PDB file of C-alpha atoms and ligand atoms in Angstrom:
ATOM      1  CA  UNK A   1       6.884   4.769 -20.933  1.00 38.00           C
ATOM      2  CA  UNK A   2       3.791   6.364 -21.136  1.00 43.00           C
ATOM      3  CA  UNK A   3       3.562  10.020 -21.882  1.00 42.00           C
ATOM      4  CA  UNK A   4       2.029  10.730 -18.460  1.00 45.00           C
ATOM      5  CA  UNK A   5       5.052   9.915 -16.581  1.00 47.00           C
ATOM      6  CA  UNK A   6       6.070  12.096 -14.151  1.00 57.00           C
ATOM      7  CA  UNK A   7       9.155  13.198 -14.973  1.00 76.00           C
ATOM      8  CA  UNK A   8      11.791   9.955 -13.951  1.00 78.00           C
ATOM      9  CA  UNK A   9      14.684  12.062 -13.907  1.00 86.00           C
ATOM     10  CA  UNK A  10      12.886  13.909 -10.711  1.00 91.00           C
ATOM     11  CA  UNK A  11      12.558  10.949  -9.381  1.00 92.00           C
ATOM     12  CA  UNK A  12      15.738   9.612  -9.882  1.00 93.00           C
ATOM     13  CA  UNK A  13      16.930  12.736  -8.239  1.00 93.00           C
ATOM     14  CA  UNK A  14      14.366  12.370  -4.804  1.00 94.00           C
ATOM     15  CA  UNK A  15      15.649   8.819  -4.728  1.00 95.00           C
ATOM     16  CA  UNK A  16      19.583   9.863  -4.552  1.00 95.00           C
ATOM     17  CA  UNK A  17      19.029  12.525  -2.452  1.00 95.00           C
ATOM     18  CA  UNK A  18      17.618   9.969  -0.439  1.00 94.00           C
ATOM     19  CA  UNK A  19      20.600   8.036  -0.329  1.00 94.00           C
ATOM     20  CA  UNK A  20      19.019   4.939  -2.482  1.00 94.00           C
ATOM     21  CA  UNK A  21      20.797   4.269  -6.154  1.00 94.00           C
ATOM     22  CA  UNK A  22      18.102   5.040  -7.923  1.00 93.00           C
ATOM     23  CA  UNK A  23      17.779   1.743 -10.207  1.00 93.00           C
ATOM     24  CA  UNK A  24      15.742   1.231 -12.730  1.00 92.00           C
ATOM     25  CA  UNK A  25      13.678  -0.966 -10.634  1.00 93.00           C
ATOM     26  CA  UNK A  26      13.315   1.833  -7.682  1.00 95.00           C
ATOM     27  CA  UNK A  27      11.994   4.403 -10.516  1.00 94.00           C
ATOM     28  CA  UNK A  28       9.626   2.406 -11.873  1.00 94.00           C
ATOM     29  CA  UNK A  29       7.940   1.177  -9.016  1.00 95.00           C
ATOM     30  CA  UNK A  30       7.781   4.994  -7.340  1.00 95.00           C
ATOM     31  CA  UNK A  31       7.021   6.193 -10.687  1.00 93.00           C
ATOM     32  CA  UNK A  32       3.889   3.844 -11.140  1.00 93.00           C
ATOM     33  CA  UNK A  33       2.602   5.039  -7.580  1.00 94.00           C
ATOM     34  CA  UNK A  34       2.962   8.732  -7.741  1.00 92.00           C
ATOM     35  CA  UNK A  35       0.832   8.108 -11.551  1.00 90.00           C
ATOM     36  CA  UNK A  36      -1.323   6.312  -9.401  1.00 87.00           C
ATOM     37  CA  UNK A  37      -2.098   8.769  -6.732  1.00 73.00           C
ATOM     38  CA  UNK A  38      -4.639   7.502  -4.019  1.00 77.00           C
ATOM     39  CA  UNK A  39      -4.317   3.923  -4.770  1.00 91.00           C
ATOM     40  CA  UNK A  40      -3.365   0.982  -2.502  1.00 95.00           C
ATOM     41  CA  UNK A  41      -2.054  -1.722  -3.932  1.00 95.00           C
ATOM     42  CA  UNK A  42      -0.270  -5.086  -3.463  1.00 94.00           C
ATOM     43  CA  UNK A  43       3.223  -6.091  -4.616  1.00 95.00           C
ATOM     44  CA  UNK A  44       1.815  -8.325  -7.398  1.00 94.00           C
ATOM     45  CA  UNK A  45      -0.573  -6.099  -8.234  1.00 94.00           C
ATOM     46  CA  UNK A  46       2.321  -3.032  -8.764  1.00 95.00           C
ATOM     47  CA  UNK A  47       5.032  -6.034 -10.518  1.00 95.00           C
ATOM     48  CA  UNK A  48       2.203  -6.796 -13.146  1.00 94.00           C
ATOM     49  CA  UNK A  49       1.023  -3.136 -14.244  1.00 91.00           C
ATOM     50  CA  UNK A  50       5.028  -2.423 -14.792  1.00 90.00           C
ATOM     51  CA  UNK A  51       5.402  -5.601 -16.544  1.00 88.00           C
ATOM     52  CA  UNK A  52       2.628  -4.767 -18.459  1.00 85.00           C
ATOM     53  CA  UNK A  53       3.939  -1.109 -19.091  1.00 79.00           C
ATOM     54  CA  UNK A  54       7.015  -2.845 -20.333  1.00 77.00           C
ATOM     55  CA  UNK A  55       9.626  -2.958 -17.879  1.00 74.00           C
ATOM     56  CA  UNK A  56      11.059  -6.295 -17.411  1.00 79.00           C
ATOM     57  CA  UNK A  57      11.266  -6.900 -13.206  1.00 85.00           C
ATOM     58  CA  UNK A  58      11.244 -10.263 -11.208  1.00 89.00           C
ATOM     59  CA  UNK A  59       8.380  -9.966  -8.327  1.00 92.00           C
ATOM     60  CA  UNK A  60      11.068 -10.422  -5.432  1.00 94.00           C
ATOM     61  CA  UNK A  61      12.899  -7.482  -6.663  1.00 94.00           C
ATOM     62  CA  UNK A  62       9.270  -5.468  -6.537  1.00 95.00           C
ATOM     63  CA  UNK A  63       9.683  -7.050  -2.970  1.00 95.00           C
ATOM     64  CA  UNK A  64      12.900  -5.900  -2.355  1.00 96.00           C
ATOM     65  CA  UNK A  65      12.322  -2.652  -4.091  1.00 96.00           C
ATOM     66  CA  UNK A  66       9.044  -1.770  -2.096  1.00 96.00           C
ATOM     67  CA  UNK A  67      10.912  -2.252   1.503  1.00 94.00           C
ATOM     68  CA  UNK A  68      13.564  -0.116   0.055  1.00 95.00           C
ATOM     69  CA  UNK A  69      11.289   2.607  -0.633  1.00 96.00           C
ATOM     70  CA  UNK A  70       9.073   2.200   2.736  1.00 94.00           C
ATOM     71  CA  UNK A  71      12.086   2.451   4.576  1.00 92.00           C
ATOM     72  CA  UNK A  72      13.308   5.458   2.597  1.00 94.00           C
ATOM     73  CA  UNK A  73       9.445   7.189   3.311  1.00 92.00           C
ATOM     74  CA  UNK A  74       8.439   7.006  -0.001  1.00 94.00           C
ATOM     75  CA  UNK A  75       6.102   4.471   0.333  1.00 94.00           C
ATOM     76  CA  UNK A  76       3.655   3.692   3.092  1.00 92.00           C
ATOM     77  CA  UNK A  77       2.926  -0.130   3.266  1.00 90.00           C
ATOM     78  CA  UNK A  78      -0.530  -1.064   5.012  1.00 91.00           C
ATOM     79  CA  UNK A  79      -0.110  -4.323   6.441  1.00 86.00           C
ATOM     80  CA  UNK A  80      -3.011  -6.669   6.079  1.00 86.00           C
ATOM     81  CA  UNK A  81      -1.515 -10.292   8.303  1.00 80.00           C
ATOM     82  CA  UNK A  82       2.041 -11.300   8.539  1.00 76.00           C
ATOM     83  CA  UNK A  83       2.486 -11.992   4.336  1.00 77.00           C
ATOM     84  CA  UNK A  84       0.469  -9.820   3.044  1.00 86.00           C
ATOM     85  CA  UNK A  85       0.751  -5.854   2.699  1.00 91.00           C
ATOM     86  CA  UNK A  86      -0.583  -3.244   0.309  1.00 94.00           C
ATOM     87  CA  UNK A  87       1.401  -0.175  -0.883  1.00 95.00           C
ATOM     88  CA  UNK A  88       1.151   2.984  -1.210  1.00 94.00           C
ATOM     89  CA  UNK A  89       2.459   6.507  -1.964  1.00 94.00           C
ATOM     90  CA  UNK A  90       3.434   7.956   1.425  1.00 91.00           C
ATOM     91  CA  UNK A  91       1.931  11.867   1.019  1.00 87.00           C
ATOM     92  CA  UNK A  92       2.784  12.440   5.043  1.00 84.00           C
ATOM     93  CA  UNK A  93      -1.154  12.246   5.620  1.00 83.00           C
ATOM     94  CA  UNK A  94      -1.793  10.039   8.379  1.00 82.00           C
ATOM     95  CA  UNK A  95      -4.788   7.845   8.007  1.00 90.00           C
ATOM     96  CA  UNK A  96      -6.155   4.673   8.371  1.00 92.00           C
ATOM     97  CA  UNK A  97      -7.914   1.927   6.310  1.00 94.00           C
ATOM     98  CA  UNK A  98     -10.743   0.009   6.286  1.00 95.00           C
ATOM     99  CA  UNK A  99     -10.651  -3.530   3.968  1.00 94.00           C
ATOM    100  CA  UNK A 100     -12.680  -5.577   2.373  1.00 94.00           C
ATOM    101  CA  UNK A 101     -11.409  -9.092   2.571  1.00 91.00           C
ATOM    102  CA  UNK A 102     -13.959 -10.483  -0.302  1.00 93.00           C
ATOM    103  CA  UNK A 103     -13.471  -7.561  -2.802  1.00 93.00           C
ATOM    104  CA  UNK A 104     -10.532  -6.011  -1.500  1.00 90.00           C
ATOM    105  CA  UNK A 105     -11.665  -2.598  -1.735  1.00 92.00           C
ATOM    106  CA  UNK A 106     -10.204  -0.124   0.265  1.00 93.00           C
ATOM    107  CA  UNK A 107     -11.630   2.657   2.271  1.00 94.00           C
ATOM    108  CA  UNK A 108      -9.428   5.587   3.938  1.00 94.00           C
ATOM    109  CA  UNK A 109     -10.347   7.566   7.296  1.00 94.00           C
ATOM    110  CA  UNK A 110      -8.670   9.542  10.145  1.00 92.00           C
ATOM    111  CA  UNK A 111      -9.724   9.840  12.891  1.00 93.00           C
ATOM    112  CA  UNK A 112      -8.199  12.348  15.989  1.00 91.00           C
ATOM    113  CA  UNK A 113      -9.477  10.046  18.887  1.00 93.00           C
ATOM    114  CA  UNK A 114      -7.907   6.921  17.125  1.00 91.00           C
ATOM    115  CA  UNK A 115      -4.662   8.475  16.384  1.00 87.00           C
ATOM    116  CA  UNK A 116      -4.615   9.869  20.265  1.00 90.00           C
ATOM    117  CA  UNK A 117      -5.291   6.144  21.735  1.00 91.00           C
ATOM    118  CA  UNK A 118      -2.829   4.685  19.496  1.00 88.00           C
ATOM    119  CA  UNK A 119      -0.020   6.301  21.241  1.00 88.00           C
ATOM    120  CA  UNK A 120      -1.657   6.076  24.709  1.00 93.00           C
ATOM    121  CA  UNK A 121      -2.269   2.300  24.168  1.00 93.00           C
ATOM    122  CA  UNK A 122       1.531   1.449  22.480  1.00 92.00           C
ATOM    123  CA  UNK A 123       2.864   3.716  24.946  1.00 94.00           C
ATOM    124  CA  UNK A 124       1.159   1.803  28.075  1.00 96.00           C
ATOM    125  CA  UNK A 125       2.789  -1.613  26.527  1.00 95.00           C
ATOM    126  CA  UNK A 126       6.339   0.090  26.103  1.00 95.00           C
ATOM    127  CA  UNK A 127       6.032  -0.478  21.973  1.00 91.00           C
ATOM    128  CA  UNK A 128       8.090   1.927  20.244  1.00 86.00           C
ATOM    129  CA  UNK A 129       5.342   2.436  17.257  1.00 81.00           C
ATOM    130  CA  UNK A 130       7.198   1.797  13.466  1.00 73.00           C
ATOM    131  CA  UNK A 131       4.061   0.929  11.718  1.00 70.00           C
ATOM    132  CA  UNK A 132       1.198   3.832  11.793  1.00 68.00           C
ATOM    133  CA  UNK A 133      -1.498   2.729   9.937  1.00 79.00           C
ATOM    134  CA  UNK A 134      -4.019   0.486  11.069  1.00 85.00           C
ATOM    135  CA  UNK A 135      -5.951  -1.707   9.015  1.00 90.00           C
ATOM    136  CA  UNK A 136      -9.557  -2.352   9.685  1.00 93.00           C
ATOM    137  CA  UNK A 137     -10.156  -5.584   7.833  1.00 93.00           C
ATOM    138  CA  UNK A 138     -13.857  -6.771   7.007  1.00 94.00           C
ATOM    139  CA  UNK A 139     -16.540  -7.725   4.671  1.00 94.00           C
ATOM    140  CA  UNK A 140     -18.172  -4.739   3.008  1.00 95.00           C
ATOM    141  CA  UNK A 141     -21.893  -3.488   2.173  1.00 93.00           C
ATOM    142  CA  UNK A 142     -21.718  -4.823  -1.615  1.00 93.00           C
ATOM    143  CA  UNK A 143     -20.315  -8.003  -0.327  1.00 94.00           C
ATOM    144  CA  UNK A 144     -22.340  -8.645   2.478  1.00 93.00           C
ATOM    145  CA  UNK A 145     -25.168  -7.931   0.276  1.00 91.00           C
ATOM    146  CA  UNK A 146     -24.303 -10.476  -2.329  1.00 89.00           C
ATOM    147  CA  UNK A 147     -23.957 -13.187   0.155  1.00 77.00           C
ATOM    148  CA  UNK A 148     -27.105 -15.204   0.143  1.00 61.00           C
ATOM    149  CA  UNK A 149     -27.630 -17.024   3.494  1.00 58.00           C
ATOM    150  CA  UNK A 150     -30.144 -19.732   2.542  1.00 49.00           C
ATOM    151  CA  UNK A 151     -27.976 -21.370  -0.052  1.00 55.00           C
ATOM    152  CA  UNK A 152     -29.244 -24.507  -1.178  1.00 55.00           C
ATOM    153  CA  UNK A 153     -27.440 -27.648   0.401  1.00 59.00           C
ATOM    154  CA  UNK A 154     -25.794 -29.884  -2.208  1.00 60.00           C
ATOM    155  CA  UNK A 155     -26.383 -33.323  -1.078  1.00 57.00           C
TER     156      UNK A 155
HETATM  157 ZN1   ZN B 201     -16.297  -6.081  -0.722  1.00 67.13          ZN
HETATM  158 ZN1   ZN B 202      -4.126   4.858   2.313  1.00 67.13          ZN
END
């Protein structure tokens, strides 16, 4: 474990209060994401930095583990198309995301009129909202800018 761990037995402790076990595998995944603060990332991104910290996991029990912890509120999951999600640690600030598809940077904002027509709009079609985040998926400046449009036809 690296020494700037925050404290696993507090964890351990949120987790149970939480009504979750509190495996291994559930500390070490929340662990990683409270270390890494404002970062989104994807479940094989989050199953290869703990393998590479040293604890042994499979990726469908990251999987498992990450639902586990999105249901419990730990975790807020930013879903980007039907497979694919990032993660994240759920700090009860709603915002949204903007993402690049080519880099896969990503780019947080709130904003009060979007968060106000959200409800009107799921409201109008009788969705009960489970999902708050929305995901703004594009190409960004950098990217855009490295894109050369006169590329040079291979015959
Ligand atoms: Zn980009
Ligand atoms: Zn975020």
């Amino acid at each position: 474990m690296p020494p700037r761990s925050s404290s696993p037995t507090r964890i351990l402790d949120a987790l149970r209060r939480a009504g979750l076990p509190g495996t291994a595998a559930q500390v070490a995944v929340l662990d990683y994401l409270r270390r890494a603060e404002h970062g989104h990332f994807s479940a094989e991104e989050i199953h290869r930095r703990i393998a590479a910290d040293g604890d042994r996991m499979n990726l469908s029990t990251t999987y498992r583990v990450l639902n586990q912890l999105v249901e419990a509120g730990f975790v807020a999951n930013v879903p980007l198309g039907k497979h694919h999600s990032l993660y994240e640690l759920n700090t009860g600030r709603a915002h949204d995301h903007l993402v690049c598809v080519v880099c896969g940077r990503v780019e947080e904002f709130s904003d009060p009129t979007i968060d106000h027509r959200r409800v009107v709009i799921a409201k109008k079609f009788g969705l009960h909202l489970v999902g708050k985040t929305l995901a703004l998926q594009g190409v960004c400046g950098e990217c855009a800018a490295r894109v050369h449009p006169a590329r040079p036809r291979v015959k």
